[in-house]
Coordinates of C-alpha atoms and ligand atoms in Angstrom, one line a residue:
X249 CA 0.0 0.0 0.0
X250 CA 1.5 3.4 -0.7
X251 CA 1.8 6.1 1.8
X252 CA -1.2 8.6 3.1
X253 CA -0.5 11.8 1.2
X254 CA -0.8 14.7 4.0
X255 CA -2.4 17.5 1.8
X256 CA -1.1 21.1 3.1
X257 CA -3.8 22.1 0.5
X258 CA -6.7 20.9 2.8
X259 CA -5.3 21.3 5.9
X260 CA -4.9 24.7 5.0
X261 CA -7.9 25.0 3.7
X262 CA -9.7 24.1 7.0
X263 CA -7.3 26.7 8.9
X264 CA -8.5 29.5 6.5
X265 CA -12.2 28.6 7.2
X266 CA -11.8 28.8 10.7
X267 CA -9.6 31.9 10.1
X268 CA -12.5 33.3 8.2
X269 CA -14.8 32.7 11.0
X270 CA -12.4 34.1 13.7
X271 CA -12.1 37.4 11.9
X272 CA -15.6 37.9 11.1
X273 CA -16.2 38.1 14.5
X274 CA -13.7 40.0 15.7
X275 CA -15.1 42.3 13.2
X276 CA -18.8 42.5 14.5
X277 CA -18.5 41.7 18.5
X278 CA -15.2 43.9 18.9
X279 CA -14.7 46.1 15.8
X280 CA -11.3 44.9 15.0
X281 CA -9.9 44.6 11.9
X282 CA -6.8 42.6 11.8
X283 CA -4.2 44.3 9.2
X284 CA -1.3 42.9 7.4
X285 CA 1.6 44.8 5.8
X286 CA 3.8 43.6 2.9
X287 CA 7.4 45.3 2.1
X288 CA 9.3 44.3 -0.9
X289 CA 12.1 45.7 -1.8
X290 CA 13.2 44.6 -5.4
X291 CA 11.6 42.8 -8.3
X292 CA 12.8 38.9 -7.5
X293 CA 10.0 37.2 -9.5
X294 CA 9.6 34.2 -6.4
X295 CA 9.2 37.2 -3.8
X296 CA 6.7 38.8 -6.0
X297 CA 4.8 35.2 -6.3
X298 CA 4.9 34.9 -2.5
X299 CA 4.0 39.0 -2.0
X300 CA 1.0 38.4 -4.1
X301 CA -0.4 34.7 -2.7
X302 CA -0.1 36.7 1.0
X303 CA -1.5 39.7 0.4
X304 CA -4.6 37.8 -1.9
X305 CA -5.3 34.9 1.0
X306 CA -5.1 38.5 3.5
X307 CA -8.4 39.9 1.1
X308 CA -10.1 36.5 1.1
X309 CA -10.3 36.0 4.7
X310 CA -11.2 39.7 5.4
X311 CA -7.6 40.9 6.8
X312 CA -6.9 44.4 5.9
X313 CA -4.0 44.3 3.8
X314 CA -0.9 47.2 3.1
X315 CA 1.4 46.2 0.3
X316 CA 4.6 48.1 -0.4
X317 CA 6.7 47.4 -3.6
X318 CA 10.4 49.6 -3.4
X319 CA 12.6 49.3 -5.7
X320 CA 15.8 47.2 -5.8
X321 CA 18.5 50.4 -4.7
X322 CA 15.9 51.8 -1.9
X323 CA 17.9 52.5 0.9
X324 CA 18.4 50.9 4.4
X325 CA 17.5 54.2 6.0
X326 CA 14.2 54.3 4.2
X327 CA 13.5 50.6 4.3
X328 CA 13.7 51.4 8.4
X329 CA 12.0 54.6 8.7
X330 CA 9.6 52.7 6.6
X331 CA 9.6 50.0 9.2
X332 CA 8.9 52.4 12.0
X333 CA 5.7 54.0 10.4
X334 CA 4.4 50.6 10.2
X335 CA 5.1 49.9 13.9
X336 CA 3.3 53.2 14.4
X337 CA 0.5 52.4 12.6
X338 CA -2.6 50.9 14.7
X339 CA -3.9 49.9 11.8
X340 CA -1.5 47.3 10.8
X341 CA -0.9 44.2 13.5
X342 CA 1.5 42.4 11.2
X343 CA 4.6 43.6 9.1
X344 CA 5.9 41.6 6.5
X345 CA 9.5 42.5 5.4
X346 CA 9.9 40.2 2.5
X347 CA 13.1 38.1 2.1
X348 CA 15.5 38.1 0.8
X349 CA 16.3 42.1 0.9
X350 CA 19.2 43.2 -1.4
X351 CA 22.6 42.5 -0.5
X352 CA 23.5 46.6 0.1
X353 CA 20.5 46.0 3.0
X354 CA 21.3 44.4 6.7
X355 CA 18.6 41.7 6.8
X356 CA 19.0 41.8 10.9
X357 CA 18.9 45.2 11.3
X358 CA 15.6 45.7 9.3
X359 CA 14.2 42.2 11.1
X360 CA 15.5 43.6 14.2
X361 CA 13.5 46.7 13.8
X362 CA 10.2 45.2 13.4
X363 CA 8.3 45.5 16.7
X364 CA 8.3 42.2 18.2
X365 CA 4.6 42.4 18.8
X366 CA 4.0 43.2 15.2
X367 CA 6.5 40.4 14.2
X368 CA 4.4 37.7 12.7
X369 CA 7.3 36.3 10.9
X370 CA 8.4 35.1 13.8
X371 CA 11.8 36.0 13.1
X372 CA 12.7 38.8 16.0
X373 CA 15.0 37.6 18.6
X374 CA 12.3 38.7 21.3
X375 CA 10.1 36.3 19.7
X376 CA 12.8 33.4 18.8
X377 CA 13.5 33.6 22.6
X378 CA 10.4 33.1 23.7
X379 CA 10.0 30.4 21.6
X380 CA 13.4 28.3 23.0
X381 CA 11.8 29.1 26.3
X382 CA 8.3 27.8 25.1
X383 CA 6.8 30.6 26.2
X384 CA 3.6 32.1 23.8
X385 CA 4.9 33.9 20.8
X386 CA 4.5 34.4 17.3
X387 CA 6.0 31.0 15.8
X388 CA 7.8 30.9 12.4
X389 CA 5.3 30.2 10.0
X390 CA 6.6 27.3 8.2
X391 CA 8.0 25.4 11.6
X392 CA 4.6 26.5 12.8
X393 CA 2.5 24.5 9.6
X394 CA 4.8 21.8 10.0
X395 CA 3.0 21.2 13.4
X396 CA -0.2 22.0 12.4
X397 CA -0.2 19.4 9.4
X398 CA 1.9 16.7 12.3
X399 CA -1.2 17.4 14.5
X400 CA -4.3 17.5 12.1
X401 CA -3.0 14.7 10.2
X402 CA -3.1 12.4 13.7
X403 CA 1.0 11.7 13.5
X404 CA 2.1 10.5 17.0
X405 CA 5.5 12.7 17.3
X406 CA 5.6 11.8 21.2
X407 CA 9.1 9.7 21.7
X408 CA 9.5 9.1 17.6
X409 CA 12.8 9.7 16.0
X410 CA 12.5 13.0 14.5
X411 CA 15.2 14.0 11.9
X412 CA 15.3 17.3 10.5
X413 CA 17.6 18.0 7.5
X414 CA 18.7 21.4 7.2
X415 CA 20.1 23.7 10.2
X416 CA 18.5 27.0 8.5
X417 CA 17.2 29.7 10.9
X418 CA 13.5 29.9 9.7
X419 CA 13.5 26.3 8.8
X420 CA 15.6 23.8 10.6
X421 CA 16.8 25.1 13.5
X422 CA 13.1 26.3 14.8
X423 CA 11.5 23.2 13.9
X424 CA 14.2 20.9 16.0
X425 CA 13.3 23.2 18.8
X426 CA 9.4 23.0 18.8
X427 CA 9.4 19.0 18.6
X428 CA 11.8 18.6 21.5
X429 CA 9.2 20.8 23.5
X430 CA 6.4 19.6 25.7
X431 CA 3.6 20.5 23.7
X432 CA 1.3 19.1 20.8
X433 CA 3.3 17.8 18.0
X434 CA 6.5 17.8 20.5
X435 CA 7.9 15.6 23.0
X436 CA 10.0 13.9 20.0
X437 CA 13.6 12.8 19.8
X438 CA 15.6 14.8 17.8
X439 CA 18.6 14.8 15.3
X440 CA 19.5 17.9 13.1
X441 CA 21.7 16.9 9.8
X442 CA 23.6 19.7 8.2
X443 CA 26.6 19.5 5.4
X444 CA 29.3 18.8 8.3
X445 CA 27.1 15.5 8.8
X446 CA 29.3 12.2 8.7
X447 CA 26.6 9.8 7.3
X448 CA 23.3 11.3 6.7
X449 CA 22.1 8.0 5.6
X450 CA 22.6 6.3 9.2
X451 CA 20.4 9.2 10.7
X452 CA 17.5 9.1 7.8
X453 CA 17.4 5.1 8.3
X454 CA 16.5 5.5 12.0
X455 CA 13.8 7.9 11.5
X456 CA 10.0 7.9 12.6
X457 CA 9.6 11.6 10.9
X458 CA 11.5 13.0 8.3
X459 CA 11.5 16.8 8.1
X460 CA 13.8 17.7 5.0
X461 CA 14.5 21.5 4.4
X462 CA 17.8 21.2 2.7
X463 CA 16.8 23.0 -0.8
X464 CA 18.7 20.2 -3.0
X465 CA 16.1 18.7 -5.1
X466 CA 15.0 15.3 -4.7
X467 CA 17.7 15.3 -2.1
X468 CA 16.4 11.8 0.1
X469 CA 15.9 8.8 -1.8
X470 CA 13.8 5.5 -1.3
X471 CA 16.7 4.3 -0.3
X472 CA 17.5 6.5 2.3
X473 CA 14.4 6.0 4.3
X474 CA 12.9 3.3 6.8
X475 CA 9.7 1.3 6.2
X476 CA 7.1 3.2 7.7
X477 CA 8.4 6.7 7.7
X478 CA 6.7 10.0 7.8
X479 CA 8.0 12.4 5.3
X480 CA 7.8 16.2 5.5
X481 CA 8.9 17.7 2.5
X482 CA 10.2 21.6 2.7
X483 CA 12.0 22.1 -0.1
X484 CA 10.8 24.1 -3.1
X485 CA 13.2 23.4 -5.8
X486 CA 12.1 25.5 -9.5
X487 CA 13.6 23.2 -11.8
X488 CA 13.0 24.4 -15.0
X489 CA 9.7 25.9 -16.7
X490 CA 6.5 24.3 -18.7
X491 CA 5.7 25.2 -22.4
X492 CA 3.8 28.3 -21.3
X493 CA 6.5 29.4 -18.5
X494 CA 4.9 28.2 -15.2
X495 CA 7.7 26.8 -12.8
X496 CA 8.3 22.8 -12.8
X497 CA 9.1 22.7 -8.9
X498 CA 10.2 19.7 -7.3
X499 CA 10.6 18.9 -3.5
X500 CA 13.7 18.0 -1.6
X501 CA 12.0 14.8 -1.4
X502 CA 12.6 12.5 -4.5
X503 CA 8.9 12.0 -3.9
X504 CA 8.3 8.9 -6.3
X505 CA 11.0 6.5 -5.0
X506 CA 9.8 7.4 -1.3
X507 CA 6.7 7.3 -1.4
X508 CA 5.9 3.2 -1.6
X509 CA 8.2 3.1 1.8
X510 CA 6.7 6.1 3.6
X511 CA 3.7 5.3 5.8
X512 CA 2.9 9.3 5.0
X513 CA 3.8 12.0 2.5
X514 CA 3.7 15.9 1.8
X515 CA 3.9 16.7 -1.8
X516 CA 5.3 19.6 -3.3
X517 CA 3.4 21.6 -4.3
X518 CA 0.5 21.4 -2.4
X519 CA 2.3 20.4 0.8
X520 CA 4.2 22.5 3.3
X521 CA 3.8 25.5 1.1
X522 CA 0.3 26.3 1.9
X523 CA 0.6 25.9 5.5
X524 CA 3.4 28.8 5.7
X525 CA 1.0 31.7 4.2
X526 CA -2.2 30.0 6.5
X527 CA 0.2 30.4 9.0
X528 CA 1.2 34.0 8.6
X529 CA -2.4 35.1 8.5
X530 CA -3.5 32.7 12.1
X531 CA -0.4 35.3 13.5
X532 CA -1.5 38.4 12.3
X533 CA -5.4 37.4 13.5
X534 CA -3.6 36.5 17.0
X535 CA -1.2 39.9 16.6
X536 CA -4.7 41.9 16.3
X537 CA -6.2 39.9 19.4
X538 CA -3.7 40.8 21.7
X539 CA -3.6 44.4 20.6
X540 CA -6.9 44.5 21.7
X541 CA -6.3 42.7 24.8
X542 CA -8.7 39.8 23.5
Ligands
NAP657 P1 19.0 27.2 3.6 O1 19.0 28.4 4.4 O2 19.7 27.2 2.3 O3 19.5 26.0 4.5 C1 19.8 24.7 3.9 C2 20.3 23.8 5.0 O4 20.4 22.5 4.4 C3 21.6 24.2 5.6 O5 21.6 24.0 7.0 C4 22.6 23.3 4.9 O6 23.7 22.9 5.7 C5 21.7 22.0 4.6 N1 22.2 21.4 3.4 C6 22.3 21.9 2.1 N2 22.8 21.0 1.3 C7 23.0 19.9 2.0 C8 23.6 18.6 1.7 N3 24.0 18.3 0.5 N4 23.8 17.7 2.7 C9 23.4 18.0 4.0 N5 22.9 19.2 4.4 C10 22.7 20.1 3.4 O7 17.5 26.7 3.2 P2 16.1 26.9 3.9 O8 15.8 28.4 3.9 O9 16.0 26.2 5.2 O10 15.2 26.2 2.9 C11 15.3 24.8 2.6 C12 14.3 24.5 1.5 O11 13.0 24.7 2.0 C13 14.4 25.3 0.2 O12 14.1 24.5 -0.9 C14 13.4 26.4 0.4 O13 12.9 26.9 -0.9 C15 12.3 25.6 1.1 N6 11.4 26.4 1.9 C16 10.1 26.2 1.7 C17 9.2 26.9 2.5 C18 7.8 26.7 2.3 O14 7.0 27.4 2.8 N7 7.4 25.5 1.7 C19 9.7 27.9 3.4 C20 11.0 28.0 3.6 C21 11.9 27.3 2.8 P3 24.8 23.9 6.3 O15 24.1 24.7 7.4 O16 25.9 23.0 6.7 O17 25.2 24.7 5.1

């Protein structure tokens, strides 16, 4: 029997229902609108993809939405003062500084500038903190769907061998940390795999759950992989382009050869990648709630 494909499309779909709901009564029993702002700086045609799905699934579920588009030699002193209006702005709950900024731009700096309570990227220090400490933050959003698609999908993570693949900052390292916590989808035991890693292949034998966010595509092979294991693909890989210029994207997952040993399965697309923009907008809705003291 091949595996049970976990569908980020319909989880994410519930999540946006519910999201829907949440903010249409925010709307009528408290009059608060929760507001999202986007800031791009440059014309990187997969920022402007993600730019537009996020501030499109904003409209949909009734999220006030700001979108900024600078261009590509917009200074670091605007980008912040830019920043600072935002966090001004009671309008707006969430800001969005999309990455990655130009290379004449200090990523941290602008990140760093972002009022933590407005940060529902999840990226701030404040907030990366509080996370370690398992204390209630704004969670990264693509760790963060990761756990919502382990939890809604019924995958016992309690005690499994957990590997995660990739030691990135918004991917790797934050998801390690939330599945050794004691919380839903946690309680796991974890091993993080990086480039300095002696034999990958010993570690993705053992594993229960397989969270791969390496960005190599079709990086783990059937042969790689244990009978029984559940796969979380990250990895969005553009590997060339169809007849009419649409992306071919493949996973870091090669999906076909794991698949018939996997017990369950994301696909890319329509795995991880939904979850991550869901997740953005269940921040901002939460961002808007505790601005109001709700
Ligand atoms: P990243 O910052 O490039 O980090 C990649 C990590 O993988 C690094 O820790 C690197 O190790 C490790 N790695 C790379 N090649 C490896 C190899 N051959 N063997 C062992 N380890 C290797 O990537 P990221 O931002 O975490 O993203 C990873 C993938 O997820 C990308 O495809 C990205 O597009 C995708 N992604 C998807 C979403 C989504 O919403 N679906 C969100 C974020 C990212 P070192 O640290 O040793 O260099």
């Amino acid at each position: 029997m091949g595996a049970k494909i976990i569908s980020g499309t319909e989880t994410a779909k519930s999540i946006r229902e519910e999201l829907k709901t949440e903010v249409a009564e925010l709307k009528e029993k408290h009059n608060v609108v929760p507001g999202l702002v986007t800031i791009l700086v440059g014309a990187d045609p997969a920022s402007q993809v993600y730019v537009g799905a996020k501030e499109k699934t904003s409209k949909v579920l009734g999220i006030y939405s700001e979108r900024y588009d600078l261009p590509e030699d917009t200074s670091e002193e605007d980008l912040l003062a830019l920043v600072e209006k935002c966090n001004k702005n009671e309008k707006l709950h969430g800001i969005l500084v999309q990455l990655p900024l130009p290379k004449h731009i200090n990523e941290a700096k602008v990140l760093y500038a972002i009022d933590p309570d407005k940060d529902v990227d999840g990226f701030h220090p404040v907030n990366v903190g509080k996370m370690v400490l398992g204390e209630q933050c704004f969670l990264p959003c693509t760790p963060h769907g990761i756990l919502e698609l382990l939890e809604r999908s019924g995958v016992e993570t309690s005690g499994a061998e957990t590997v995660v693949l990739g030691r990135s900052n918004i991917v790797g390292k934050p998801i390690a940390n939330l599945m050794i916590q004691k919380r839903a989808s946690g309680n796991a035991t974890v091993t993080v795999c990086h480039t300095r890693t002696a034999d990958m292949k010993f570690h993705t034998k053992r594993a229960d759950i397989l969270i791969v966010a390496v960005g190599v595509p079709k990086f783990v092979t059937g042969d790689m992989v244990k009978e029984g294991v559940v796969v979380i693909d990250v990895g969005v890989n553009r590997i060339g382009k169809t007849d009419t210029g649409k992306a071919i994207l493949a996973g870091d997952v090669d999906f076909d050869s794991v698949k018939d040993k996997a017990s369950a399965i994301t696909p890319v697309p329509g795995g991880v990648g939904p979850m991550t923009i869901t997740m953005l907008m269940k921040n901002t809705v939460q961002a808007a709630k505790q601005a109001a003291g709700l």
